[in-house]
Amino acid sequence: MDGTHGDELLRFHVLGPVRAERGGKPLTLGPPQQRATLAILLLRGGRPVTTAELVDGLWGDAPPRNAADTVQAYLDALRAELEPGYEPGTPARLLVTTDDGHASRLPATALDAAVFEEKLTAGLAARDAGDLAGAHERLSAGLAVWDGTPLATLPGPWAEQERRRLTELGSIAREELFGCALALGRDTDVVAGLRALVAEHPLRERSRALLMLALHRAGRQAEALAVFADARRLLGCAPGPELTRMHERVLAGDAALRPPHDAPATTSAPAPAVADRLPPDPPGFTGREALTTEVRAALTADGGRGVTVTVLSGPGGAGKSALAVHVARAVRAAYPGGRFHLDLRGSGPAPLTGDAALARLLGELGVADGALPDGTDRRAALYRSLVADRRMLLLLDDARDAGQVLPLLPTAPGSAVLVTGRTETIDLPGARQVRVDAMEEKEALAMLTAAGDGTAATSARDVAASCGRLPLALRIAGARLNDSSWTPADLASRLHDERHRLDALHPGDPGAAVAESAFRIAYDALGPDAARAVRLLALPDATGFDAREAAAVLDAPDEAAAGALAAELAAAGLLQPLGRGRYRCHDLLKRCARQQSERTDSPPVRDAALLRLLDHHLATAVTALRRTRPDGLAPRHLRHTLATTGLPLADTAAARAWLRDAHPHLLDTVRQVLALDVPQSLVPAVDLLTVWSRLTHGTARRQDLRAPAREALERARQHADDASAARILRLLAAPAFGPDTYERAERDLRASLRLAEAADDAFARTAASHDLGVVLLALGRPEEALPLLVRAEEDFRSEGATSSALEAQAHAARAYIAVRRTDEALAAINGAVERARELGHGPTLTLVLYEAGHVLLRADRSAAAGDRLREALTGVGDEPRREALLWTRLAECRLERRQHREAVTAAERALAIEAGLGDAYCRGAALAARGRAQLALGEPRLALGALREAYEVLRRRGAAEAATVERVLDEEFPRHRLPDA
């Protein structure tokens, strides 16, 4: 899209609003007809256009007087802008006039439409040649230059005709892109995009067929079949052969529709990767031949006809996890649906909840945070749908009981589950129980030999016996034998004495006594730095850490130094490598190390180690927020002074990946720091919760922050810290997706505002004012909301927080329209849309377009409202909650346009998405739209059911729309019953 004049770079855009840039700076292209003149010349690709053709293209059959002179004036103005120093009447270089007419002399690469068409042609050629990956790459590159509706807002018959042509090409490119993605097995990337394409072009049957295929592969058969039903209702007859055939194949469960994970490669495209989340094979694993054979046999006991479940139970330190990982890695090729590992933390003080366990598994299965359902039941339903056709292997480590495991079991025949736990009460239906106890003597000696670098002696039998022949202790003892200052006899004697002394401290738990005796011997042999490291690295509750986190805990000069200490401890058997630079400490050894820390390190030293880890997490969260929302206010208003820089996240994708992986560790850390109950712990914890809440905004993960936030609020009140209390109350005020109420949110936000004013915390005051304004809008009190939103917009804008200011402006526009200040509402929302497009921040533009649809609908401009909402759907991405709300507003637009059947279809789409997520407000609003549409269609029984449920849902929520639904019920159904026949 580059053209040069001198040293200056020119770029032209017609795939969206017509605009031009020189060196990245926008040029002034004049009124719409003048921009249309430029677009005609650019899109003719250098071919001449006569003045008469320009006049006809600009005005059609009704040109103005002196139209030719006007065209010449347009050309002169454009030349002056594009060619600095140009004088009318002199030859031009870029927009030339010849005997044949007027023409552009700019290279094709200067125009986005030319680049797009070249990429489309190349993509289709690559597809025809069987190069699906190449086709996908070229089509993606071509579509990347699009910026909205082609030739947006340009008048005239030529613009309308060219707009249709470019829109058709764009639709073809998107269909082909989605088709390539599905053929390559990239199923999770296409559902939202295909939904948007179908919404824009409901009669394109190929788009619908592709959407059916994508939904079917995602296990969403009911939604896939609904796509076909929608088409049949719209067409009023049977759809064409392609869509009909797809419907038949989905109904029949055609195996050929499955992703091509197991199919032989037929193109040059690389095979899609199968998820493999198993930990690395334990280093130095040896022995356990009989158990390994038994467990492998148990996994295939039913010949792949059902789901096999094998439970490994035994004392702590017996090597259950190591055995499970070793076997799982040995058989992983038999599970093409993926191999997954989850630490359930059942033997610790905070076992993983069902909600948290399902969230982690859904994340591993590719569910974005924004698509994570709210609540255990919905998460379990989504999980079952995603694994229904996956022959997968699931390793559930350290389970507490059967109740923790049951919701996680897959359903596809041929799948297998390995469960480890310390109790024998994990009684799962049809499970094979395998006891893992001490090793055989020869296996224990072999393990000592492997861990001790070949050292072997007769006294090694005494060492093995003193270790209880448990692998955890044997690994540590083997590392000691590798030290030439130790003999097997010395080690055996010391282990015997320690264990004899400790048995009384661990009655009924010989594994704990053995682990502690081995730990003490290994610890005593460490140098001062390593000893300090093992004590402090055991303090965090998080189950693992990397070198940067270790550096933070240890206050090491850099991650290399911390990594060297971690490697030394792993060599001593005190840490277990997890791969990818991560380590963990066995919970028995962690307990011993913490006891040693209590004896050695002062409370301030231990507290400081945890606070440094919190500082590291906060610094990384700040970086993540800056990557996802560059102008966000929260990072600029931390009350804690960061001592570290955290992880250097490269881009938005890296930030989101970090947040998904770090989420449970952040929960562990902030809870642990708040439990310290020391004054210096509160402020950084509140800062982390504030930044983190913004990162999880609009997702079900945000609900995980409520428990630590309540703890932080209690601490803030204890310490009379009004600023912290104000920020936390604002976080807690956000209504949950379920049956929460706006009234409760209003109370918390008003309390937050009072405290922010008392503490003179400008950030908390502005943020709470904005949020309170939004809640008051939902409660139907726009006259109270408006001044809060206007003030918030001004404050955000003065701080340079453009995206937040635009969101506040869009909400203010909704308040204006609600108080019948229509002109101000339209000016505000149109300005917000224009600036949001210029900003280029996708989530902000989507929200502003959503609000624009709402405002325009209330201004009796339903057609324009529908345009804005459909545009928002194209950029909604992995935000199904926003997608469901957009479909709800589209249903309302169609109601206003008397498109009642289409309104029902849109409302049902919203309800289908919401059903998997759990958003009460969306459900109520969509039911209300569907009920009103069904009433207009002469379906009173269906309408009454929908309206009754809508009223109850919205009333419980406290939403203003409940009153509107109640009026409809009272008018159409006196006493809320069906009228007599």
GROMACS .gro file of C-alpha atoms in nm, residues 144-328:
model
  185
  144ALA     CA    1  -0.581  -0.773   0.725
  145VAL     CA    2  -0.595  -0.453   0.518
  146TRP     CA    3  -0.975  -0.420   0.560
  147ASP     CA    4  -1.103  -0.147   0.792
  148GLY     CA    5  -1.481  -0.170   0.768
  149THR     CA    6  -1.745  -0.117   0.499
  150PRO     CA    7  -1.573  -0.037   0.165
  151LEU     CA    8  -1.603   0.328   0.056
  152ALA     CA    9  -1.793   0.397   0.377
  153THR     CA   10  -2.027   0.701   0.359
  154LEU     CA   11  -1.932   0.785  -0.003
  155PRO     CA   12  -2.235   0.895  -0.212
  156GLY     CA   13  -2.321   0.829  -0.574
  157PRO     CA   14  -2.412   0.535  -0.798
  158TRP     CA   15  -2.050   0.442  -0.871
  159ALA     CA   16  -1.967   0.414  -0.500
  160GLU     CA   17  -2.274   0.198  -0.439
  161GLN     CA   18  -2.188  -0.037  -0.725
  162GLU     CA   19  -1.820  -0.062  -0.628
  163ARG     CA   20  -1.913  -0.111  -0.264
  164ARG     CA   21  -2.120  -0.416  -0.359
  165ARG     CA   22  -1.834  -0.558  -0.568
  166LEU     CA   23  -1.573  -0.516  -0.296
  167THR     CA   24  -1.808  -0.648  -0.027
  168GLU     CA   25  -1.870  -0.961  -0.236
  169LEU     CA   26  -1.496  -1.015  -0.281
  170GLY     CA   27  -1.444  -0.966   0.090
  171SER     CA   28  -1.712  -1.225   0.170
  172ILE     CA   29  -1.553  -1.472  -0.072
  173ALA     CA   30  -1.214  -1.418   0.090
  174ARG     CA   31  -1.354  -1.471   0.439
  175GLU     CA   32  -1.538  -1.787   0.336
  176GLU     CA   33  -1.224  -1.926   0.176
  177LEU     CA   34  -1.016  -1.833   0.481
  178PHE     CA   35  -1.257  -2.010   0.717
  179GLY     CA   36  -1.272  -2.308   0.481
  180CYS     CA   37  -0.891  -2.337   0.484
  181ALA     CA   38  -0.884  -2.303   0.863
  182LEU     CA   39  -1.134  -2.587   0.904
  183ALA     CA   40  -0.947  -2.804   0.655
  184LEU     CA   41  -0.629  -2.745   0.858
  185GLY     CA   42  -0.802  -2.840   1.185
  186ARG     CA   43  -0.798  -2.485   1.326
  187ASP     CA   44  -1.157  -2.513   1.442
  188THR     CA   45  -1.154  -2.288   1.749
  189ASP     CA   46  -1.054  -1.981   1.548
  190VAL     CA   47  -1.353  -1.958   1.320
  191VAL     CA   48  -1.688  -1.980   1.502
  192ALA     CA   49  -1.713  -1.612   1.599
  193GLY     CA   50  -1.600  -1.498   1.254
  194LEU     CA   51  -1.845  -1.723   1.075
  195ARG     CA   52  -2.129  -1.609   1.299
  196ALA     CA   53  -2.053  -1.250   1.207
  197LEU     CA   54  -2.033  -1.334   0.835
  198VAL     CA   55  -2.370  -1.514   0.848
  199ALA     CA   56  -2.520  -1.216   1.034
  200GLU     CA   57  -2.401  -0.977   0.762
  201HIS     CA   58  -2.504  -1.203   0.472
  202PRO     CA   59  -2.777  -1.437   0.599
  203LEU     CA   60  -2.849  -1.582   0.254
  204ARG     CA   61  -2.492  -1.703   0.181
  205GLU     CA   62  -2.537  -2.077   0.214
  206ARG     CA   63  -2.166  -2.161   0.199
  207SER     CA   64  -2.103  -1.945   0.507
  208ARG     CA   65  -2.381  -2.126   0.689
  209ALA     CA   66  -2.245  -2.466   0.589
  210LEU     CA   67  -1.902  -2.375   0.722
  211LEU     CA   68  -2.053  -2.245   1.046
  212MET     CA   69  -2.245  -2.571   1.089
  213LEU     CA   70  -1.923  -2.766   1.043
  214ALA     CA   71  -1.733  -2.551   1.295
  215LEU     CA   72  -2.009  -2.580   1.556
  216HIS     CA   73  -2.041  -2.954   1.501
  217ARG     CA   74  -1.668  -3.002   1.559
  218ALA     CA   75  -1.694  -2.798   1.880
  219GLY     CA   76  -1.957  -3.042   2.009
  220ARG     CA   77  -2.236  -2.783   1.970
  221GLN     CA   78  -2.470  -2.995   1.756
  222ALA     CA   79  -2.788  -2.816   1.864
  223GLU     CA   80  -2.645  -2.481   1.754
  224ALA     CA   81  -2.524  -2.633   1.427
  225LEU     CA   82  -2.872  -2.762   1.346
  226ALA     CA   83  -3.022  -2.425   1.444
  227VAL     CA   84  -2.813  -2.261   1.169
  228PHE     CA   85  -2.990  -2.479   0.912
  229ALA     CA   86  -3.331  -2.408   1.067
  230ASP     CA   87  -3.263  -2.033   1.048
  231ALA     CA   88  -3.181  -2.062   0.678
  232ARG     CA   89  -3.499  -2.253   0.606
  233ARG     CA   90  -3.708  -1.990   0.787
  234LEU     CA   91  -3.538  -1.705   0.603
  235LEU     CA   92  -3.568  -1.867   0.259
  236GLY     CA   93  -3.920  -1.996   0.307
  237CYS     CA   94  -3.817  -2.315   0.127
  238ALA     CA   95  -3.554  -2.588   0.140
  239PRO     CA   96  -3.194  -2.455   0.129
  240GLY     CA   97  -2.959  -2.547  -0.153
  241PRO     CA   98  -2.773  -2.877  -0.190
  242GLU     CA   99  -2.452  -2.779  -0.005
  243LEU     CA  100  -2.630  -2.665   0.311
  244THR     CA  101  -2.882  -2.950   0.296
  245ARG     CA  102  -2.603  -3.206   0.264
  246MET     CA  103  -2.421  -3.055   0.564
  247HIS     CA  104  -2.743  -3.078   0.765
  248GLU     CA  105  -2.778  -3.447   0.679
  249ARG     CA  106  -2.416  -3.520   0.770
  250VAL     CA  107  -2.442  -3.343   1.107
  251LEU     CA  108  -2.761  -3.533   1.188
  252ALA     CA  109  -2.591  -3.861   1.095
  253GLY     CA  110  -2.276  -3.780   1.296
  254ASP     CA  111  -2.063  -3.833   0.984
  255ALA     CA  112  -1.713  -3.930   1.104
  256ALA     CA  113  -1.562  -3.753   0.804
  257LEU     CA  114  -1.663  -3.419   0.959
  258ARG     CA  115  -1.418  -3.463   1.244
  259PRO     CA  116  -1.102  -3.249   1.249
  260PRO     CA  117  -0.821  -3.391   1.034
  261HIS     CA  118  -0.600  -3.469   1.336
  262ASP     CA  119  -0.554  -3.834   1.241
  263ALA     CA  120  -0.582  -3.807   0.864
  264PRO     CA  121  -0.272  -3.852   0.649
  265ALA     CA  122  -0.134  -3.528   0.510
  266THR     CA  123  -0.272  -3.455   0.165
  267THR     CA  124  -0.119  -3.109   0.127
  268SER     CA  125   0.197  -2.930   0.220
  269ALA     CA  126   0.026  -2.788   0.530
  270PRO     CA  127   0.175  -2.900   0.864
  271ALA     CA  128  -0.044  -3.125   1.073
  272PRO     CA  129  -0.213  -2.944   1.362
  273ALA     CA  130  -0.040  -3.006   1.694
  274VAL     CA  131  -0.209  -3.231   1.949
  275ALA     CA  132  -0.222  -3.084   2.299
  276ASP     CA  133   0.042  -3.254   2.513
  277ARG     CA  134   0.050  -3.108   2.864
  278LEU     CA  135   0.217  -3.395   3.044
  279PRO     CA  136   0.516  -3.311   3.264
  280PRO     CA  137   0.856  -3.441   3.151
  281ASP     CA  138   0.956  -3.795   3.240
  282PRO     CA  139   1.101  -3.787   3.596
  283PRO     CA  140   1.483  -3.779   3.573
  284GLY     CA  141   1.650  -4.098   3.686
  285PHE     CA  142   1.324  -4.296   3.692
  286THR     CA  143   1.405  -4.662   3.739
  287GLY     CA  144   1.241  -4.981   3.864
  288ARG     CA  145   0.869  -5.028   3.912
  289GLU     CA  146   0.860  -5.272   3.619
  290ALA     CA  147   0.572  -5.474   3.760
  291LEU     CA  148   0.367  -5.169   3.851
  292THR     CA  149   0.435  -5.009   3.515
  293THR     CA  150   0.312  -5.321   3.338
  294GLU     CA  151   0.004  -5.338   3.561
  295VAL     CA  152  -0.093  -4.975   3.506
  296ARG     CA  153  -0.038  -4.994   3.128
  297ALA     CA  154  -0.257  -5.304   3.115
  298ALA     CA  155  -0.525  -5.131   3.321
  299LEU     CA  156  -0.540  -4.844   3.074
  300THR     CA  157  -0.631  -5.077   2.788
  301ALA     CA  158  -0.834  -5.330   2.984
  302ASP     CA  159  -1.160  -5.282   2.792
  303GLY     CA  160  -1.008  -5.265   2.444
  304GLY     CA  161  -1.103  -4.902   2.388
  305ARG     CA  162  -1.478  -4.958   2.427
  306GLY     CA  163  -1.518  -4.721   2.723
  307VAL     CA  164  -1.327  -4.484   2.950
  308THR     CA  165  -1.071  -4.657   3.170
  309VAL     CA  166  -0.993  -4.512   3.512
  310THR     CA  167  -0.691  -4.621   3.716
  311VAL     CA  168  -0.630  -4.494   4.069
  312LEU     CA  169  -0.279  -4.506   4.217
  313SER     CA  170  -0.288  -4.474   4.596
  314GLY     CA  171  -0.017  -4.491   4.858
  315PRO     CA  172   0.175  -4.292   5.119
  316GLY     CA  173   0.341  -3.960   5.049
  317GLY     CA  174   0.684  -3.999   4.890
  318ALA     CA  175   0.604  -4.341   4.739
  319GLY     CA  176   0.646  -4.212   4.383
  320LYS     CA  177   0.284  -4.225   4.266
  321SER     CA  178   0.312  -3.910   4.059
  322ALA     CA  179   0.642  -4.015   3.903
  323LEU     CA  180   0.498  -4.354   3.810
  324ALA     CA  181   0.184  -4.197   3.665
  325VAL     CA  182   0.383  -3.950   3.454
  326HIS     CA  183   0.623  -4.222   3.338
  327VAL     CA  184   0.341  -4.451   3.224
  328ALA     CA  185   0.140  -4.166   3.071
   0.00000   0.00000   0.00000
